[in-house]
Short mmCIF file of C-alpha atoms and ligand atoms in Angstrom, two decimals:
data_model
loop_
_atom_site.label_atom_id
_atom_site.label_comp_id
_atom_site.label_asym_id
_atom_site.label_seq_id
_atom_site.Cartn_x
_atom_site.Cartn_y
_atom_site.Cartn_z
CA UNK A 1 -0.34 -0.19 0.14
CA UNK A 2 1.54 3.27 -0.82
CA UNK A 3 3.00 5.63 1.18
CA UNK A 4 -0.36 8.43 2.05
CA UNK A 5 -3.12 5.84 2.14
CA UNK A 6 -3.58 6.87 5.46
CA UNK A 7 -4.78 10.32 4.71
CA UNK A 8 -6.96 10.04 7.83
CA UNK A 9 -4.20 10.11 9.72
CA UNK A 10 -1.45 11.98 8.39
CA UNK A 11 -2.54 15.24 7.80
CA UNK A 12 -1.26 17.35 10.45
CA UNK A 13 -2.15 21.06 8.28
CA UNK A 14 -5.16 22.31 8.58
CA UNK A 15 -7.73 21.22 5.64
CA UNK A 16 -10.37 23.52 5.20
CA UNK A 17 -10.71 23.06 1.71
CA UNK A 18 -12.36 18.81 0.47
CA UNK A 19 -8.51 19.00 -2.06
CA UNK A 20 -6.70 18.55 0.97
CA UNK A 21 -8.40 16.52 2.50
CA UNK A 22 -6.51 13.01 1.14
CA UNK A 23 -8.07 10.47 0.17
CA UNK A 24 -8.10 6.12 1.93
CA UNK A 25 -5.89 4.49 -1.75
CA UNK A 26 -7.94 2.24 -2.20
CA UNK A 27 -11.41 0.14 -1.03
CA UNK A 28 -9.42 -2.45 1.07
CA UNK A 29 -7.92 -0.19 3.23
CA UNK A 30 -11.68 1.55 3.81
CA UNK A 31 -12.77 -1.54 4.84
CA UNK A 32 -9.90 -2.31 7.58
CA UNK A 33 -10.64 1.71 8.60
CA UNK A 34 -13.70 1.24 8.90
CA UNK A 35 -13.61 -2.85 9.91
CA UNK A 36 -11.14 -1.16 13.05
CA UNK A 37 -13.70 1.60 14.39
CA UNK A 38 -16.05 -1.06 14.02
CA UNK A 39 -14.82 -4.40 15.28
CA UNK A 40 -13.60 -2.99 19.74
CA UNK A 41 -15.05 -3.05 23.17
CA UNK A 42 -18.50 -2.57 21.87
CA UNK A 43 -18.19 -6.53 20.21
CA UNK A 44 -15.80 -8.00 23.07
CA UNK A 45 -16.77 -6.06 26.49
CA UNK A 46 -20.20 -4.96 25.73
CA UNK A 47 -21.76 -7.03 23.47
CA UNK A 48 -21.10 -9.67 26.21
CA UNK A 49 -22.10 -8.09 29.24
CA UNK A 50 -25.18 -6.31 28.44
CA UNK A 51 -26.67 -9.45 26.84
CA UNK A 52 -26.06 -11.35 30.28
CA UNK A 53 -27.78 -8.62 31.77
CA UNK A 54 -30.72 -8.52 29.17
CA UNK A 55 -31.65 -12.92 29.89
CA UNK A 56 -29.97 -13.18 25.66
CA UNK A 57 -31.24 -15.00 22.82
CA UNK A 58 -33.99 -13.17 22.49
CA UNK A 59 -31.31 -9.74 23.29
CA UNK A 60 -29.50 -11.45 20.93
CA UNK A 61 -31.80 -11.18 17.63
CA UNK A 62 -33.77 -8.28 18.06
CA UNK A 63 -30.00 -7.19 18.19
CA UNK A 64 -29.37 -8.64 14.33
CA UNK A 65 -32.77 -6.66 13.34
CA UNK A 66 -31.22 -4.11 14.66
CA UNK A 67 -28.61 -4.37 12.83
CA UNK A 68 -30.29 -5.99 9.56
CA UNK A 69 -33.11 -3.57 9.24
CA UNK A 70 -31.73 -0.76 10.40
CA UNK A 71 -28.23 -0.80 10.82
CA UNK A 72 -27.48 -1.79 7.22
CA UNK A 73 -28.18 1.02 5.82
CA UNK A 74 -28.13 3.69 8.19
CA UNK A 75 -24.18 2.37 7.42
CA UNK A 76 -24.15 3.23 3.94
CA UNK A 77 -26.32 6.26 4.21
CA UNK A 78 -23.73 7.80 6.25
CA UNK A 79 -20.82 6.09 4.06
CA UNK A 80 -22.84 8.22 1.58
CA UNK A 81 -23.23 11.35 3.22
CA UNK A 82 -19.71 11.74 3.95
CA UNK A 83 -18.15 10.82 -0.07
CA UNK A 84 -21.22 13.00 -1.54
CA UNK A 85 -20.55 16.13 1.17
CA UNK A 86 -16.52 15.52 0.56
CA UNK A 87 -16.13 17.10 4.92
CA UNK A 88 -16.61 17.19 8.96
CA UNK A 89 -19.82 15.46 10.04
CA UNK A 90 -21.55 19.45 9.85
CA UNK A 91 -20.11 20.17 6.78
CA UNK A 92 -21.99 17.29 4.44
CA UNK A 93 -25.06 17.54 5.67
CA UNK A 94 -24.93 21.68 5.34
CA UNK A 95 -23.63 20.83 1.35
CA UNK A 96 -26.35 18.03 0.73
CA UNK A 97 -29.19 20.18 2.33
CA UNK A 98 -27.56 23.29 0.62
CA UNK A 99 -27.89 20.54 -2.99
CA UNK A 100 -31.07 19.70 -2.29
CA UNK A 101 -32.65 23.09 -1.28
CA UNK A 102 -33.79 22.02 1.94
CA UNK A 103 -33.29 24.30 5.23
CA UNK A 104 -29.50 24.55 6.48
CA UNK A 105 -30.35 23.26 9.96
CA UNK A 106 -30.35 19.68 9.05
CA UNK A 107 -26.43 20.46 9.57
CA UNK A 108 -27.34 19.93 13.23
CA UNK A 109 -27.33 16.45 12.85
CA UNK A 110 -23.60 16.30 12.40
CA UNK A 111 -22.94 18.31 14.99
CA UNK A 112 -24.42 16.45 16.77
CA UNK A 113 -23.07 13.70 15.86
CA UNK A 114 -19.31 15.41 16.10
CA UNK A 115 -20.71 15.90 19.98
CA UNK A 116 -21.58 11.99 20.23
CA UNK A 117 -19.06 11.24 19.37
CA UNK A 118 -16.92 13.13 21.36
CA UNK A 119 -18.44 12.30 24.88
CA UNK A 120 -18.54 8.31 23.50
CA UNK A 121 -14.66 8.70 23.33
CA UNK A 122 -14.04 9.80 26.77
CA UNK A 123 -15.60 6.83 28.48
CA UNK A 124 -14.13 3.79 25.75
CA UNK A 125 -10.87 5.45 26.64
CA UNK A 126 -11.13 5.06 30.04
CA UNK A 127 -12.57 1.21 29.23
CA UNK A 128 -10.04 1.03 27.00
CA UNK A 129 -7.46 1.79 29.92
CA UNK A 130 -8.42 -1.50 31.58
CA UNK A 131 -7.32 -3.80 28.70
CA UNK A 132 -4.07 -1.64 29.39
CA UNK A 133 -3.51 -2.65 32.79
CA UNK A 134 -5.00 -6.68 32.16
CA UNK A 135 -2.35 -7.21 29.70
CA UNK A 136 0.68 -7.05 31.19
CA UNK A 137 -0.72 -9.01 34.73
CA UNK A 138 -1.07 -11.49 32.15
CA UNK A 139 1.96 -12.01 30.56
CA UNK A 140 3.72 -11.68 33.76
CA UNK A 141 1.17 -14.82 35.44
CA UNK A 142 -1.72 -12.57 38.05
CA UNK A 143 -3.71 -14.81 36.63
CA UNK A 144 -2.89 -18.44 37.32
CA UNK A 145 -5.25 -19.87 39.93
CA UNK A 146 -8.01 -16.93 39.75
CA UNK A 147 -11.68 -18.28 40.76
CA UNK A 148 -14.26 -16.15 40.50
CA UNK A 149 -14.05 -15.43 43.81
CA UNK A 150 -10.54 -13.27 43.62
CA UNK A 151 -10.84 -13.04 39.60
CA UNK A 152 -13.67 -10.45 40.60
CA UNK A 153 -11.69 -8.55 43.51
CA UNK A 154 -8.87 -8.06 41.47
CA UNK A 155 -11.12 -6.41 39.07
CA UNK A 156 -12.39 -4.89 41.78
CA UNK A 157 -8.95 -3.41 42.64
CA UNK A 158 -8.41 -2.26 39.47
CA UNK A 159 -12.28 0.10 40.01
CA UNK A 160 -10.74 1.45 43.63
CA UNK A 161 -7.81 2.78 42.04
CA UNK A 162 -8.40 5.97 40.49
CA UNK A 163 -4.75 6.85 39.62
CA UNK A 164 -4.89 4.30 37.31
CA UNK A 165 -8.12 4.46 36.01
CA UNK A 166 -6.44 7.52 34.76
CA UNK A 167 -2.66 6.72 34.26
CA UNK A 168 -4.61 4.88 31.96
CA UNK A 169 -7.67 6.10 30.30
CA UNK A 170 -5.15 9.34 29.60
CA UNK A 171 -2.49 7.05 28.44
CA UNK A 172 -5.23 6.07 25.89
CA UNK A 173 -6.59 9.00 24.25
CA UNK A 174 -2.58 10.30 24.49
CA UNK A 175 -2.35 7.43 21.61
CA UNK A 176 -4.86 7.74 20.78
CA UNK A 177 -4.19 11.81 19.17
CA UNK A 178 -1.35 11.16 19.42
CA UNK A 179 -1.49 9.00 16.03
CA UNK A 180 -4.67 11.09 15.41
CA UNK A 181 -2.68 14.14 15.15
CA UNK A 182 1.63 13.37 14.16
CA UNK A 183 0.05 11.13 11.72
CA UNK A 184 1.99 7.59 11.75
CA UNK A 185 1.64 7.06 8.18
CA UNK A 186 0.56 3.37 7.76
CA UNK A 187 0.57 3.17 11.59
CA UNK A 188 -3.32 2.46 11.85
CA UNK A 189 -3.86 0.15 8.40
CA UNK A 190 -0.40 -1.60 9.77
CA UNK A 191 -1.84 -2.29 13.62
CA UNK A 192 -5.19 -3.15 11.00
CA UNK A 193 -3.56 -5.96 8.51
CA UNK A 194 -2.33 -8.01 11.53
CA UNK A 195 -5.61 -6.70 14.23
CA UNK A 196 -8.16 -8.06 12.43
CA UNK A 197 -6.86 -11.69 11.44
CA UNK A 198 -5.10 -11.76 14.95
CA UNK A 199 -8.06 -10.85 16.80
CA UNK A 200 -10.08 -13.36 14.65
CA UNK A 201 -7.23 -16.58 15.25
CA UNK A 202 -7.34 -15.47 18.65
CA UNK A 203 -10.99 -15.15 19.90
CA UNK A 204 -11.63 -18.40 17.45
CA UNK A 205 -9.31 -20.17 20.26
CA UNK A 206 -10.60 -18.87 23.11
CA UNK A 207 -14.06 -20.86 22.02
CA UNK A 208 -12.37 -23.78 21.51
CA UNK A 209 -11.08 -23.80 24.99
CA UNK A 210 -14.61 -22.16 26.30
CA UNK A 211 -16.04 -25.36 24.43
CA UNK A 212 -13.70 -27.91 25.71
CA UNK A 213 -15.42 -25.95 29.47
CA UNK A 214 -18.49 -28.97 28.97
CA UNK A 215 -21.16 -25.14 29.81
CA UNK A 216 -20.99 -23.87 25.99
CA UNK A 217 -23.91 -25.83 24.84
CA UNK A 218 -25.51 -24.32 28.37
CA UNK A 219 -23.74 -21.19 26.69
CA UNK A 220 -25.31 -21.69 23.04
CA UNK A 221 -28.81 -21.94 24.45
CA UNK A 222 -28.49 -19.12 26.80
CA UNK A 223 -27.46 -17.35 23.72
CA UNK A 224 -30.11 -18.36 20.82
CA UNK A 225 -32.56 -19.53 22.65
CA UNK A 226 -35.02 -16.63 21.80
CA UNK A 227 -37.39 -16.32 25.04
CA UNK A 228 -38.91 -13.42 24.83
CA UNK A 229 -40.63 -13.14 28.70
CA UNK A 230 -36.62 -11.90 29.73
CA UNK A 231 -36.43 -9.73 27.69
CA UNK A 232 -38.03 -5.60 30.00
CA UNK A 233 -39.07 -2.97 26.86
CA UNK A 234 -35.66 -1.33 28.13
CA UNK A 235 -33.91 -4.30 27.48
CA UNK A 236 -34.46 -3.76 23.70
CA UNK A 237 -33.95 -0.43 23.75
CA UNK A 238 -30.30 -1.01 24.59
CA UNK A 239 -30.42 -2.90 21.37
CA UNK A 240 -31.61 -0.56 19.50
CA UNK A 241 -28.30 1.24 20.74
CA UNK A 242 -26.52 -0.73 21.19
CA UNK A 243 -26.25 -1.58 16.98
CA UNK A 244 -25.78 2.02 16.70
CA UNK A 245 -22.86 1.51 19.22
CA UNK A 246 -21.00 -1.07 17.48
CA UNK A 247 -21.06 -0.43 13.91
CA UNK A 248 -19.99 3.35 15.20
CA UNK A 249 -23.12 5.13 13.17
CA UNK A 250 -24.42 8.13 14.44
CA UNK A 251 -21.45 9.76 15.87
CA UNK A 252 -19.74 11.21 12.79
CA UNK A 253 -17.14 8.14 12.02
CA UNK A 254 -18.18 6.24 9.09
CA UNK A 255 -19.91 9.67 7.72
CA UNK A 256 -15.69 10.80 8.92
CA UNK A 257 -14.41 7.88 7.52
CA UNK A 258 -17.06 7.98 3.92
CA UNK A 259 -15.43 11.84 3.65
CA UNK A 260 -11.96 10.20 2.41
CA UNK A 261 -13.21 7.84 0.15
CA UNK A 262 -12.92 7.53 -3.54
CA UNK A 263 -15.29 7.90 -5.63
CA UNK A 264 -16.08 4.81 -7.69
CA UNK A 265 -15.90 2.41 -4.11
CA UNK A 266 -18.77 -0.06 -3.61
CA UNK A 267 -20.58 1.65 -0.85
CA UNK A 268 -23.18 -1.16 -0.55
CA UNK A 269 -20.77 -3.79 -0.68
CA UNK A 270 -17.87 -2.93 1.69
CA UNK A 271 -20.94 -2.04 4.71
CA UNK A 272 -22.52 -5.53 4.36
CA UNK A 273 -19.27 -6.75 4.89
CA UNK A 274 -18.32 -5.18 7.48
CA UNK A 275 -21.73 -5.36 9.25
CA UNK A 276 -21.49 -8.73 8.60
CA UNK A 277 -17.37 -8.65 10.28
CA UNK A 278 -18.35 -7.05 13.60
CA UNK A 279 -21.45 -9.18 13.73
CA UNK A 280 -19.55 -12.57 13.52
CA UNK A 281 -16.86 -10.98 16.53
CA UNK A 282 -19.59 -10.32 18.57
CA UNK A 283 -21.75 -13.88 18.28
CA UNK A 284 -17.33 -15.20 19.24
CA UNK A 285 -16.72 -13.22 21.49
CA UNK A 286 -19.81 -14.40 23.10
CA UNK A 287 -18.84 -18.18 22.39
CA UNK A 288 -15.88 -17.30 24.17
CA UNK A 289 -17.82 -16.02 27.24
CA UNK A 290 -20.76 -17.71 28.37
CA UNK A 291 -18.98 -21.22 28.68
CA UNK A 292 -17.10 -19.63 30.82
CA UNK A 293 -18.94 -17.44 33.51
CA UNK A 294 -21.93 -20.52 33.47
CA UNK A 295 -18.82 -23.16 34.15
CA UNK A 296 -17.43 -20.26 37.10
CA UNK A 297 -21.14 -19.89 38.46
CA UNK A 298 -20.34 -16.72 37.99
CA UNK A 299 -23.63 -14.03 37.15
CA UNK A 300 -24.38 -13.48 32.93
CA UNK A 301 -25.80 -9.65 34.41
CA UNK A 302 -22.80 -9.11 37.14
CA UNK A 303 -22.66 -5.52 34.14
CA UNK A 304 -18.96 -3.79 32.70
CA UNK A 305 -16.46 -5.61 34.37
CA UNK A 306 -18.29 -9.50 33.12
CA UNK A 307 -14.94 -10.37 30.26
CA UNK A 308 -12.78 -8.50 32.95
CA UNK A 309 -13.58 -11.47 36.01
CA UNK A 310 -14.50 -14.39 33.74
CA UNK A 311 -11.10 -14.76 31.08
CA UNK A 312 -8.60 -13.52 33.03
CA UNK A 313 -9.56 -17.25 35.23
CA UNK A 314 -9.55 -19.63 31.97
CA UNK A 315 -7.02 -17.91 31.42
CA UNK A 316 -5.39 -18.71 34.67
CA UNK A 317 -5.84 -22.21 33.33
CA UNK A 318 -5.50 -23.55 29.54
CA UNK A 319 -1.91 -24.30 28.75
CA UNK A 320 0.10 -21.41 27.58
CA UNK A 321 -2.86 -18.81 29.27
CA UNK A 322 -0.21 -15.65 29.70
CA UNK A 323 0.17 -16.06 25.93
CA UNK A 324 -3.07 -15.82 25.66
CA UNK A 325 -3.99 -13.93 27.71
CA UNK A 326 -1.06 -11.27 27.25
CA UNK A 327 -1.83 -11.46 23.67
CA UNK A 328 -5.46 -11.53 24.02
CA UNK A 329 -5.57 -7.88 26.30
CA UNK A 330 -3.05 -6.38 23.54
CA UNK A 331 -5.37 -7.31 20.70
CA UNK A 332 -8.53 -6.18 22.53
CA UNK A 333 -6.25 -2.96 23.87
CA UNK A 334 -5.08 -2.26 19.60
CA UNK A 335 -9.05 -2.65 18.88
CA UNK A 336 -10.06 -0.51 21.37
CA UNK A 337 -7.63 2.20 19.77
CA UNK A 338 -8.69 1.55 15.91
CA UNK A 339 -11.73 2.55 17.31
CA UNK A 340 -11.73 5.28 19.83
CA UNK A 341 -8.81 6.62 16.43
CA UNK A 342 -12.23 6.54 14.54
CA UNK A 343 -13.91 8.23 17.95
CA UNK A 344 -12.06 11.16 17.29
CA UNK A 345 -11.41 11.85 14.26
CA UNK A 346 -14.81 13.94 13.28
CA UNK A 347 -14.19 16.78 16.14
CA UNK A 348 -10.91 16.40 14.93
CA UNK A 349 -12.15 17.59 11.12
CA UNK A 350 -14.61 19.73 12.72
CA UNK A 351 -12.43 21.63 14.45
CA UNK A 352 -9.67 21.96 11.76
CA UNK A 353 -12.66 22.85 9.61
CA UNK A 354 -15.38 24.91 10.66
CA UNK A 355 -13.13 27.25 12.87
CA UNK A 356 -9.96 26.59 10.54
CA UNK A 357 -7.56 26.16 13.28
CA UNK A 358 -4.68 23.55 11.94
CA UNK A 359 -5.35 19.81 13.03
CA UNK A 360 -2.53 20.15 15.99
CA UNK A 361 -4.12 22.75 17.66
CA UNK A 362 -7.38 20.97 16.57
CA UNK A 363 -6.04 17.41 18.98
CA UNK A 364 -4.45 19.44 21.64
CA UNK A 365 -7.68 21.49 22.27
CA UNK A 366 -10.15 17.55 22.23
CA UNK A 367 -7.44 16.33 24.37
CA UNK A 368 -7.73 18.30 26.54
CA UNK A 369 -11.50 18.37 27.35
CA UNK A 370 -11.49 14.51 26.59
CA UNK A 371 -9.09 14.40 29.38
CA UNK A 372 -10.98 16.46 31.98
CA UNK A 373 -14.37 14.95 30.64
CA UNK A 374 -12.47 11.12 31.27
CA UNK A 375 -12.02 11.31 34.22
CA UNK A 376 -15.98 11.44 35.61
CA UNK A 377 -16.65 8.34 34.39
CA UNK A 378 -12.69 7.57 35.89
CA UNK A 379 -13.96 9.17 39.89
CA UNK A 380 -17.77 7.32 38.87
CA UNK A 381 -15.97 3.54 39.67
CA UNK A 382 -14.83 4.82 43.12
CA UNK A 383 -14.66 8.28 45.08
CA UNK A 384 -18.48 9.27 42.91
CA UNK A 385 -19.41 5.78 43.05
CA UNK A 386 -22.24 7.14 45.42
CA UNK A 387 -23.61 10.47 43.62
CA UNK A 388 -26.58 8.75 40.67
CA UNK A 389 -28.69 9.92 38.61
CA UNK A 390 -31.58 8.67 38.23
CA UNK A 391 -29.57 6.15 39.75
CA UNK A 392 -27.61 5.39 36.86
CA UNK A 393 -22.76 6.88 38.12
CA UNK A 394 -22.20 9.72 35.79
CA UNK A 395 -20.61 6.40 33.67
CA UNK A 396 -23.67 5.06 33.73
CA UNK A 397 -25.66 8.41 32.35
CA UNK A 398 -23.13 9.05 29.63
CA UNK A 399 -22.96 5.27 28.18
CA UNK A 400 -26.95 5.79 28.15
CA UNK A 401 -27.25 9.47 27.20
CA UNK A 402 -25.07 9.27 24.28
CA UNK A 403 -25.99 4.98 23.47
CA UNK A 404 -29.05 5.02 24.11
CA UNK A 405 -30.97 8.34 23.08
CA UNK A 406 -28.30 10.87 21.00
CA UNK A 407 -27.28 7.77 18.89
CA UNK A 408 -31.23 6.45 17.66
CA UNK A 409 -31.99 10.12 18.04
CA UNK A 410 -29.18 10.87 16.18
CA UNK A 411 -29.65 8.41 12.65
CA UNK A 412 -33.72 8.76 12.76
CA UNK A 413 -33.44 12.08 11.56
CA UNK A 414 -30.18 11.17 9.12
CA UNK A 415 -32.14 8.07 8.17
CA UNK A 416 -35.32 10.97 7.36
CA UNK A 417 -32.60 13.32 6.35
CA UNK A 418 -31.94 10.86 2.94
CA UNK A 419 -34.73 9.33 2.26
CA UNK A 420 -36.62 12.22 2.51
CA UNK A 421 -35.28 15.20 1.83
CA UNK A 422 -32.41 13.70 -0.73
CA UNK A 423 -33.55 13.41 -4.12
CA UNK A 424 -34.35 9.81 -5.17
CA UNK A 425 -31.93 10.81 -8.04
CA UNK A 426 -29.31 12.66 -6.18
CA UNK A 427 -29.31 9.45 -3.43
CA UNK A 428 -28.75 6.66 -5.89
CA UNK A 429 -25.66 9.18 -7.62
CA UNK A 430 -24.25 8.99 -4.62
CA UNK A 431 -24.63 6.04 -3.84
CA UNK A 432 -23.60 4.81 -7.13
CA UNK A 433 -26.16 1.66 -7.28
CA UNK A 434 -25.71 0.26 -10.15
CA UNK A 435 -28.37 -2.65 -10.75
CA UNK A 436 -31.52 -0.81 -9.95
CA UNK A 437 -33.27 -3.56 -7.56
CA UNK A 438 -30.85 -3.36 -5.47
CA UNK A 439 -30.67 0.33 -4.76
CA UNK A 440 -34.81 0.23 -5.51
CA UNK A 441 -34.37 -2.64 -2.33
CA UNK A 442 -32.28 0.10 0.20
CA UNK A 443 -34.72 2.70 -1.02
CA UNK A 444 -37.55 1.99 0.42
CA UNK A 445 -35.91 0.02 3.64
CA UNK A 446 -34.77 3.56 4.15
CA UNK A 447 -37.43 5.43 3.95
CA UNK A 448 -39.76 3.33 5.77
CA UNK A 449 -38.96 0.30 7.60
CA UNK A 450 -35.55 1.64 9.34
CA UNK A 451 -37.36 5.08 10.18
CA UNK A 452 -40.58 3.02 12.06
CA UNK A 453 -38.00 0.22 13.36
CA UNK A 454 -36.78 3.07 14.96
CA UNK A 455 -39.74 4.36 16.70
CA UNK A 456 -40.76 1.58 17.10
CA UNK A 457 -38.95 0.74 19.44
CA UNK A 458 -38.84 3.44 21.64
CA UNK A 459 -42.64 3.32 21.51
CA UNK A 460 -41.91 0.08 23.01
CA UNK A 461 -39.28 1.69 25.72
CA UNK A 462 -42.09 3.69 26.79
CA UNK A 463 -45.11 1.08 27.37
CA UNK A 464 -46.84 2.72 25.20
CA UNK A 465 -46.74 -0.01 22.29
N1 LIG B 1 -17.54 0.80 17.44
C1 LIG B 1 -17.43 0.32 17.97
C2 LIG B 1 -16.70 -0.09 19.23
O1 LIG B 1 -17.95 -1.04 18.42
C3 LIG B 1 -17.56 2.07 18.99
C4 LIG B 1 -17.56 2.80 18.12
C5 LIG B 1 -18.46 4.28 18.23
C6 LIG B 1 -16.43 3.99 18.03
C7 LIG B 1 -19.10 4.96 17.83
C8 LIG B 1 -16.80 4.67 16.87
C9 LIG B 1 -18.23 5.27 16.82
O2 LIG B 1 -16.20 -0.85 19.67
#
């Protein structure tokens, strides 16, 4: 791949003109970057624990339906808007609205998306820090002989230590913004190239190990037997929110990556592949983790600590567990980093293009703000754990606000904008699907089923459906 393949991560100077923004060198690089964005903590950390909290199979089924009916059509729309607009999310919405003669207020959807990504990154970095803490612990044999109780205590000790949490969280932020701002030209592409296959192989090893513990079938039943009596209204909203989160939607990430996509690439095919890879990783993570949860008498609904409590038990017992465990947490940290990079890029592009400041300044500015905000998440696990709003800590509130409210509502806005404010002709040209039937299918889905799906989930959650 050529030197300038990662234009996103490499340009240091402020580019306010679309010509100077740079492009991915190929469709393959875009696919890697988009998959790198999608696959992250959402798949391996969040999916298992929210599945556990929401009773298993029925939740998984609703989540998969949301990916299919809402996530994939919206992913295509976002990449299309980015590529057509060739600007940060706000700029892209503004341009397309202008072309369509629609209200200029649509651009607020872009601003809110940028804000969503920014807020998410502030807690995402802290959680990614947990993986950084666990990698050396695994490599040095720190998990030997752990059982459910001692593993829980180990994780509890990490959460209780604000210095450690803030230290690792700051490191993640520094790495993320360092890559985005100073431009390690091929860093992103190179790490993605070995990361994706590597992560996949490690997950397969873990699934293989989990399958031999004897509680595999219980996990399979838990994940795939849909018992809707276990899924409350909130659970349906969580499934919808997670479909957005895991595909990096409604946060500017896919849109800004789309804005660096060369013309002529099939958005439809790439989006489908990204969604497929993302879903596969999440299901594998579930199959690796739940057999261990059941085998060790742990609680599936234990919450955000689930993988950090279950997996170390396995690493402490399995042959080569030190190495496998170390590699696993390193890979998880890198997977989180490639997602974090995509979470930060919309803010950087927005700041530098809207206010005409250099990328370097934009990085510094957002870095300071992100760091301060990340402390809120850090303290919500210790000093501020008693301070709650509607029974939620700072971290829980931020997660709920962004993932379950801002993302679905922002996504709804984007769908309505694409399907109803833009003309069919504009969209067809911008998307570049050659087969008219395929385009027609997507277009109808996007105009009707996708927005209705989001609305139904909201009404259901409010108890009105
Ligand atoms: N999709 C990423 C994950 O699953 C998180 C993310 C959300 C990244 C939004 C970018 C934008 O971990």
